[in-house]
XYZ file of C-alpha atoms in Angstrom:
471
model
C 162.547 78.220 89.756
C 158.844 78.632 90.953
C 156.812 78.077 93.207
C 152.838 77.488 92.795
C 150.569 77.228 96.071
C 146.965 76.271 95.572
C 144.275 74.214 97.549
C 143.828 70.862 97.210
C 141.000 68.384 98.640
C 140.144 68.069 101.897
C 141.894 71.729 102.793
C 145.043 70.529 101.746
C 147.601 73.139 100.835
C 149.571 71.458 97.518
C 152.869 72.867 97.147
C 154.790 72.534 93.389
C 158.063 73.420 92.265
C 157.704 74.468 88.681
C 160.873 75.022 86.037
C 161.322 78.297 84.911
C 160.821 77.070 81.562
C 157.185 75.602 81.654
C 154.812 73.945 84.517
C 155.845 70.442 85.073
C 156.819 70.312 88.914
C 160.548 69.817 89.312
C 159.687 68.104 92.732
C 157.131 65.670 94.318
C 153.926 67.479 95.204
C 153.636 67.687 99.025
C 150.404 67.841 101.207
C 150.538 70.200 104.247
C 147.206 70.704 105.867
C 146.086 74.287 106.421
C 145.551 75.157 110.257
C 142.597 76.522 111.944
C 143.486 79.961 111.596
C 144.127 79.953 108.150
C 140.532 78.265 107.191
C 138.930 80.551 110.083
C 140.655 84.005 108.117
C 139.373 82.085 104.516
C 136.103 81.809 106.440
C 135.843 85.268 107.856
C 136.928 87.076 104.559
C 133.856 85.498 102.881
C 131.703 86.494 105.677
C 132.790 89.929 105.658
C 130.983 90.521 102.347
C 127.760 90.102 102.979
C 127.880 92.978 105.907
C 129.920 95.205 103.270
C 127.173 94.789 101.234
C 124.732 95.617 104.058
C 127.200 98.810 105.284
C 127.821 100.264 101.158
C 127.993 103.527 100.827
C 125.384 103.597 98.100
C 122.953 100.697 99.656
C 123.125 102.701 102.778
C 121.662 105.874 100.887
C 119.256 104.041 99.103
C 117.964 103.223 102.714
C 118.258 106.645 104.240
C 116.036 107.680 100.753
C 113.422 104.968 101.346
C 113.281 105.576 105.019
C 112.530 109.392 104.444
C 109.779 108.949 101.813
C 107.999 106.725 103.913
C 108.085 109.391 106.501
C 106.618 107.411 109.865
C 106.228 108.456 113.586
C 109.623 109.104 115.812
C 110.575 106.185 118.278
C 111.619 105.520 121.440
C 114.440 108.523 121.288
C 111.490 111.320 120.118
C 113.697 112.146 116.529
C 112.088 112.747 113.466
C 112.381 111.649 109.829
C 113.728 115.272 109.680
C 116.296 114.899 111.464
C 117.618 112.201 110.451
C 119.450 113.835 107.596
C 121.906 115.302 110.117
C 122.024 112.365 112.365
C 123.357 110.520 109.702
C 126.446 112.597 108.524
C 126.955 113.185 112.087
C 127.124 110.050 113.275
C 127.384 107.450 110.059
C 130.866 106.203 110.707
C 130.693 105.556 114.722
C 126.912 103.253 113.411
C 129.457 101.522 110.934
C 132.182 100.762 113.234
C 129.668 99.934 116.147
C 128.365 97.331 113.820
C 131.090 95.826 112.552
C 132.640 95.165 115.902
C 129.277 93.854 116.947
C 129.318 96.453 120.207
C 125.648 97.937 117.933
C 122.532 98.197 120.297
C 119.318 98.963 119.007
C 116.779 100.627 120.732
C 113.314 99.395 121.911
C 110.657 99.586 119.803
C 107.994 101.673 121.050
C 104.599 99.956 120.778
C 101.652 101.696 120.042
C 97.796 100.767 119.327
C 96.397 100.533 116.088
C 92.493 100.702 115.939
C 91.254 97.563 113.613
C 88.574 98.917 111.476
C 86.079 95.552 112.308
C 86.961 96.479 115.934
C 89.465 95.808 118.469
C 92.985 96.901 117.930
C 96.488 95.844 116.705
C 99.858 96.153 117.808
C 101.882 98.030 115.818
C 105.937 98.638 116.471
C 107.760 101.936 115.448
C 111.760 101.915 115.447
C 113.992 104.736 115.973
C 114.461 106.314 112.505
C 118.435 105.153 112.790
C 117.392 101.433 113.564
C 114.846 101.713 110.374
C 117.700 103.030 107.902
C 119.796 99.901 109.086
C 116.688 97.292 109.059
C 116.006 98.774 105.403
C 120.017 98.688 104.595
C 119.599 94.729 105.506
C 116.153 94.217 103.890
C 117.456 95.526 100.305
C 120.749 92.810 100.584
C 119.016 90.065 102.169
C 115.603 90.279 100.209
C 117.082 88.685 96.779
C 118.633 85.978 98.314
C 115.653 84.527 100.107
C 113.263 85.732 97.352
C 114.206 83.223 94.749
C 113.581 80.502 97.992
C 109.910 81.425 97.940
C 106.667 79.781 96.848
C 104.929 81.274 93.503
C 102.034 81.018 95.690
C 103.342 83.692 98.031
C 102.435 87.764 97.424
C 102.823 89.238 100.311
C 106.263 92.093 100.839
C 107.998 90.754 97.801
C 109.852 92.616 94.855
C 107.119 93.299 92.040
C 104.195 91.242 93.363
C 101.287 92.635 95.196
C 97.497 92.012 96.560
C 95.891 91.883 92.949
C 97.664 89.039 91.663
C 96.890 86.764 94.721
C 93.373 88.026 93.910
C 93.571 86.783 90.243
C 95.558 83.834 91.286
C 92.688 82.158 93.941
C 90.102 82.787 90.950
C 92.306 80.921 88.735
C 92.277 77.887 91.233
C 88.206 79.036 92.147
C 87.432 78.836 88.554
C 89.392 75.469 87.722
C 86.586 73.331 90.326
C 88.796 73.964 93.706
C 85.908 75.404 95.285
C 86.166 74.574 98.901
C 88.525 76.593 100.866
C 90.275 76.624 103.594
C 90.687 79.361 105.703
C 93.522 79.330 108.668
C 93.702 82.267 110.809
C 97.056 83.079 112.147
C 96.488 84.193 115.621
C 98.960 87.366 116.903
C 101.312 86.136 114.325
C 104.000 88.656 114.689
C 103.817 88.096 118.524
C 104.527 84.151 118.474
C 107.109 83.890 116.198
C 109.916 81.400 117.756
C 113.337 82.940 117.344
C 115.453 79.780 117.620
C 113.168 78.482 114.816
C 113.428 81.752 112.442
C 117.685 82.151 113.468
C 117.679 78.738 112.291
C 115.745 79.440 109.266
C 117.917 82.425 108.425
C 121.590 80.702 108.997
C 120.420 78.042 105.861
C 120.952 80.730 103.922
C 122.919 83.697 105.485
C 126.502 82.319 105.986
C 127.843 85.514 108.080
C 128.075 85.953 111.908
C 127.431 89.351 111.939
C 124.774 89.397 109.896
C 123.097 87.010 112.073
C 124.349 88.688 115.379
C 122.485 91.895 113.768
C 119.020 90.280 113.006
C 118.951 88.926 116.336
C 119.523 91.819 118.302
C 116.713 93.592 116.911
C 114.319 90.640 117.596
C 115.819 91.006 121.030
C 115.738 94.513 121.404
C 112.464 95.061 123.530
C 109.384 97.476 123.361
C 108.546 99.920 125.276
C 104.872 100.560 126.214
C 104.238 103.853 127.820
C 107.324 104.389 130.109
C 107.334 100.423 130.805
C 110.265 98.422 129.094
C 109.511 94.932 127.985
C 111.563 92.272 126.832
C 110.931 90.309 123.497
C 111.707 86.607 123.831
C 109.583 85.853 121.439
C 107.692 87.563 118.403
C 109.469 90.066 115.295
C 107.788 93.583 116.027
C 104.906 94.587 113.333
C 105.870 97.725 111.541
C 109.801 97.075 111.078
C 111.265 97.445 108.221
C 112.755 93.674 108.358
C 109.693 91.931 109.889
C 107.977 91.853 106.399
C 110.902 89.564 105.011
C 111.779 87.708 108.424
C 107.769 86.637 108.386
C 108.098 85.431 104.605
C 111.339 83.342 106.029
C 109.469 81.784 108.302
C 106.150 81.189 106.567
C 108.200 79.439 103.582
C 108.039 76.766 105.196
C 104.214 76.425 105.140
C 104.052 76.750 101.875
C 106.863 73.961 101.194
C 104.636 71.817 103.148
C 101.727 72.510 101.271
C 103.778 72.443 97.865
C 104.324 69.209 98.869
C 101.217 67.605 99.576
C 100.270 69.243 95.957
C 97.636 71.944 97.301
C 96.391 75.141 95.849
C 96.815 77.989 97.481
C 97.692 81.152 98.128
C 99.525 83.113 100.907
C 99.713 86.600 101.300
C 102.105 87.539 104.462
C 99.997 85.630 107.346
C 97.066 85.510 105.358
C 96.172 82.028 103.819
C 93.516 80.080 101.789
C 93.983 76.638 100.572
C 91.857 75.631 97.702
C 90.496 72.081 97.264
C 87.682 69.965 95.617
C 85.319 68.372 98.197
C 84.192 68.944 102.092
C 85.873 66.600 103.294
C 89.307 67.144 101.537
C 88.777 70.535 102.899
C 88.122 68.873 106.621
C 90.924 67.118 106.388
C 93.222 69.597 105.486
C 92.343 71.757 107.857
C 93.193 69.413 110.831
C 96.328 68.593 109.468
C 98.167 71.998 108.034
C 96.941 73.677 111.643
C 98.741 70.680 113.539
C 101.395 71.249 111.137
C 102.176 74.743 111.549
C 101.454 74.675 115.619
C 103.879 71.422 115.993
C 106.545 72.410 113.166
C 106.163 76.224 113.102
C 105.410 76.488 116.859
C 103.273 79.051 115.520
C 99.138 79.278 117.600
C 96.071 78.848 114.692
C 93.091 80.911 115.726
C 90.301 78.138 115.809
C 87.521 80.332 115.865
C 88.527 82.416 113.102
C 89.829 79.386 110.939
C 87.174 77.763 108.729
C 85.780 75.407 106.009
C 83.815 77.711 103.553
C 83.066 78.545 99.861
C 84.150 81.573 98.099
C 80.475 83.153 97.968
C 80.059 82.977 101.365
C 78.994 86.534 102.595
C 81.686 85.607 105.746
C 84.654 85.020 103.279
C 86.910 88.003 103.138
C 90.247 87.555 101.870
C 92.770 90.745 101.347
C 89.743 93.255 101.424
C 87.671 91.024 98.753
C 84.755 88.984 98.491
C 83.773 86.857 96.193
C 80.677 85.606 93.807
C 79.755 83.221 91.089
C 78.200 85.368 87.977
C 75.294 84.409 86.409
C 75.776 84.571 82.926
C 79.319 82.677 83.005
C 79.076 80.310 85.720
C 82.557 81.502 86.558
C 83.559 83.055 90.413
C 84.595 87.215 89.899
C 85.936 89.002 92.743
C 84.747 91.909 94.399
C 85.279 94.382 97.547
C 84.043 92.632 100.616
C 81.071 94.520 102.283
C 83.565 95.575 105.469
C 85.596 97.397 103.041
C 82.790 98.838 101.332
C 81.623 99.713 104.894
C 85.347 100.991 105.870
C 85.683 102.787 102.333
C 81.998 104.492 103.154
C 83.175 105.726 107.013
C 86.307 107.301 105.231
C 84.591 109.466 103.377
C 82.503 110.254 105.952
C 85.019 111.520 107.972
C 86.538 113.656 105.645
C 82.691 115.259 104.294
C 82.046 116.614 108.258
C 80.222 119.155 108.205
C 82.164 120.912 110.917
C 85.510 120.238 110.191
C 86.985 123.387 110.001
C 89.312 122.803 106.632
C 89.316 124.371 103.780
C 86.996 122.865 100.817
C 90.439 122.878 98.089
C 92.064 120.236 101.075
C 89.146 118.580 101.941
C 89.054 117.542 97.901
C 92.586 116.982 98.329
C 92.496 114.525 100.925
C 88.641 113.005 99.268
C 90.665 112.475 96.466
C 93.924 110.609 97.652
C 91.323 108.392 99.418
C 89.185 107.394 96.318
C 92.339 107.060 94.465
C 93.566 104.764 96.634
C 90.684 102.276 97.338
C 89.804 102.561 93.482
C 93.188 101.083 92.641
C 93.297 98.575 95.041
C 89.983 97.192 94.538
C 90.298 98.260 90.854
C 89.436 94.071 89.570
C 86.501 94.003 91.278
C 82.971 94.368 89.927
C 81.494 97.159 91.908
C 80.093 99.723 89.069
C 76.694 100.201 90.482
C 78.189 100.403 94.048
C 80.515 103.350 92.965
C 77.823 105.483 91.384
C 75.828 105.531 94.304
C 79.236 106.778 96.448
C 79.643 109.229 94.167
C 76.178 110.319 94.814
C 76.262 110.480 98.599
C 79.777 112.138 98.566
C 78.698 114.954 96.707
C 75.633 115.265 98.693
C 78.550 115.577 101.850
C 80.574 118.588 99.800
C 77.556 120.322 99.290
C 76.716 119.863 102.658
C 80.055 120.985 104.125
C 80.229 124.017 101.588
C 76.665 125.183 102.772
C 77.875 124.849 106.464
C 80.961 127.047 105.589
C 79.225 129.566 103.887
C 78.241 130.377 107.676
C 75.834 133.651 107.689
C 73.161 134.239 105.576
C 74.469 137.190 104.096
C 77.033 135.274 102.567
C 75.198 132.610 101.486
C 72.427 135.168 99.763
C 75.432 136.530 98.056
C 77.120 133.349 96.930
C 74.340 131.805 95.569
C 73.304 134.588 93.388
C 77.070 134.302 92.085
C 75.857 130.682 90.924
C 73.097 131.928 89.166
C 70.192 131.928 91.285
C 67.546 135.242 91.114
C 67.706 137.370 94.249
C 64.020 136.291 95.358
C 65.257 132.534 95.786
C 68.773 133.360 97.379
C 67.268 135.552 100.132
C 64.823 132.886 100.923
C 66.654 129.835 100.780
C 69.637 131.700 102.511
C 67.015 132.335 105.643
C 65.735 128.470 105.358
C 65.476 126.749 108.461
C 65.887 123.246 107.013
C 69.676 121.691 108.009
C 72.412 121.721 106.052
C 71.977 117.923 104.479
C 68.368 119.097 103.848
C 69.758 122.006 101.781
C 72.321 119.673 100.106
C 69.604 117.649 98.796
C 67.543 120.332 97.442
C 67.264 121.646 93.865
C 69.503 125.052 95.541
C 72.436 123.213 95.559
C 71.977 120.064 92.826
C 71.394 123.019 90.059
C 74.118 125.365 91.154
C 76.783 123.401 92.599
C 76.615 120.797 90.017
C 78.279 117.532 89.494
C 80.686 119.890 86.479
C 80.892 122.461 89.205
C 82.554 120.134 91.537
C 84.085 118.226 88.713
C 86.197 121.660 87.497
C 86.878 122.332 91.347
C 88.865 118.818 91.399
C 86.507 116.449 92.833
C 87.275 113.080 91.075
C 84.413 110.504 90.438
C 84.660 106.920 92.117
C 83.107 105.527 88.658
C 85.283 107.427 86.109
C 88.385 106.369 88.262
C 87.324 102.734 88.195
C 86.900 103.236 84.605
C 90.534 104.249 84.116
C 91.833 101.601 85.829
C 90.115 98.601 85.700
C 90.876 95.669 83.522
């Protein structure tokens, strides 16, 4: 004789008694209802695997990894992304246990001041190194199961999307006659966001305690701003490693909202333009997606930042890009907005002073990383003329800064007649009283340190590196 327990409907337990021959019950099924504690340890065994996920070995690691390549200022507690190594092995299995009995504290986040490069500044919040290997642990377990939640609409902090393809996406919508945009400005987003609301948000999907007792205590967890402690009722601090995906949670629902009144648009972290036909239609949805997301979202729209405006509008700057309609096509092409330009252009001028006291191979170094980096980014825009006329100046700056360097005049007499020059014109330009960007200028400099000459010492071109990349 057998027995065979399974469950039934309505948490019913049904009992059979099966022959030993086959599977027809030898007795009447009977019904027993399963108690609390049985359904609460059915409960807690399924909750339990989403913080094993969370506390794996391996996903663990993979954080540690991440957290150490993106390298990052110390917190609160002063240690180092080099010391964190250590810290780890040390202390891995007391974080684990901490966590799991929910006795894990996190430590404030220490605030600092970012400067804003069209003025003013923003706040910016740096974790411990130990509380960023455990926000990262979550991030990389919680990120695919709200990712397939989200709009197509939305770029911003999500697996294998990025800046360029919103970019390409609001031309799409530009190009198809949804001309008129609308422009809401999210004011000290990371600061207002309601916690009830986003806890809310997050238990829809996330169907463990602990998980949720985590996330919360590191909304909870404070700042500290100079030796001052301050408590965060409100607000997910910028510059987590979970505030990217806890700001997509809660922006979701904006674009639901907007899915459903069938709008274009396009929303890239806080950063949002809706696209429609006409004035008015743009009017109107202005009024009602900013009551919309201060009633629903309990979130504050910045009124005098928000507006009604068209994509060539010398004002309208989305992700670093402007736009314009070309001539020859009729169609809108996008291109870096003149305060990047302007923010590109005081860059370089920063790293071409002429007494910075560097060597010239790092100052091409870091010249280089920059250009590489802006190039890429901006890489879809139109902006050939603009770069050859970059390229110009910069290497103007070099020759500057290498003229400046050479110091005495003995040494430059001596290294410009290794370029090539006759010993009448290196004594005499090397006793010049003109300044150095006089001197960089000059046919001394233009015919011996060359555009090749700087070319062969590693100096990459704006305009061959747009060329490379752009499509």
């Amino acid at each position: 004789m057998k027995i065979r327990m399974s469950e039934g409907l309505n948490n019913f337990i049904v009992i059979e008694i099966l022959t030993a021959e086959g599977n027809r019950p030898l007795a009447t099924r009977e019904k027993v209802d399963t108690n609390r504690q049985e359904r609460k340890e059915i409960t807690s065994m399924y909750e339990q695997k989403l913080l094993d996920k969370i506390l794996d070995r391996d996903n663990l690691n993979q954080a540690y990894k991440k957290v150490k390549s993106n390298k990052g200022a110390s917190g609160v507690d002063g240690m180092s992304v080099d010391e964190l190594a250590l810290h780890m092995v040390e202390n891995k299995d007391d974080i684990i246990r901490q966590i799991r009995q929910r006795k894990y504290k996190p430590q404030p986040v220490l605030r600092v001041e970012i400067p804003k490069p069209n003025g003013g500044t923003r706040f910016l919040g740096i974790p411990t190194v130990t509380d960023r290997v455990i926000q990262q642990a979550m991030a990389q377990v919680l990120t695919p199961l709200f990712d397939k939640q989200f709009s197509e609409n939305s770029y911003g902090f999500r697996p294998k999307r990025y800046a360029e393809m919103a970019i390409l996406q609001a031309l799409e919508f530009m190009n198809e006659g949804y001309d008129w945009i609308v422009d809401i400005d999210l004011e000290r987003f990371f600061d207002t966001v309601h916690h009830d609301r986003l806890m809310n948000l997050i238990a829809r999907t996330v169907d463990d305690g602990d998980v949720i007792s985590l996330i919360r205590k590191f909304l909870v967890s404070g700042v500290q701003i100079d030796e001052d402690y301050k408590e965060t009722v409100i607000g997910t601090p910028q510059g987590g490693n979970l505030s990217p995906l806890l700001s997509n949670i809660m922006l979701n629902e904006l674009d639901k909202e907007l899915e459903s009144r069938g709008l274009r648009f396009v929303r890239y972290a806080d950063d949002c333009i809706i696209m429609v036909k006409s004035e008015m239609s743009a009017k109107r949805v202005m009024r009602s997606v900013s009551k919309f997301i201060e009633e629903k979202l309990g979130l504050i729209v910045n009124v005098e930042k928000s507006k009604v405006t068209r994509p060539n509008d010398p004002n309208m700057k989305f992700l670093g890009f402007g736009f314009f309609k070309e001539y020859q096509t009729g169609l809108y092409k996008a291109k870096p907005h003149q305060k990047s330009v302007d923010n590109f252009k005081f860059k370089l001028k920063q790293l071409t002073k002429k007494n910075w006291g560097v060597g010239t191979k790092y100052q091409v170094e870091r010249l280089n990383q920059l250009i590489r980096g802006w190039v890429n980014y901006f890489r879809i825009g139109y902006m050939k003329k603009l770069l050859s006329k970059i390229d110009s100046h910069t290497r103007v700056r070099l020759r500057m800064c290498i003229w400046k360097k050479w110091k005495t005049a003995k040494n430059r007499r001596k290294n410009l007649i290794k370029l090539g020059v006759d010993k009448f014109n290196a004594y005499k330009y090397s006793h010049t009283s003109k300044g150095a960007i006089r001197i960089a200028y000059s046919w001394i400099l233009t015919t011996t340190i060359t555009n090749k000459r700087l070319a062969k010492f590693g100096l990459i071109s704006c305009l061959e590196q747009y060329n490379k990349v752009h499509a």
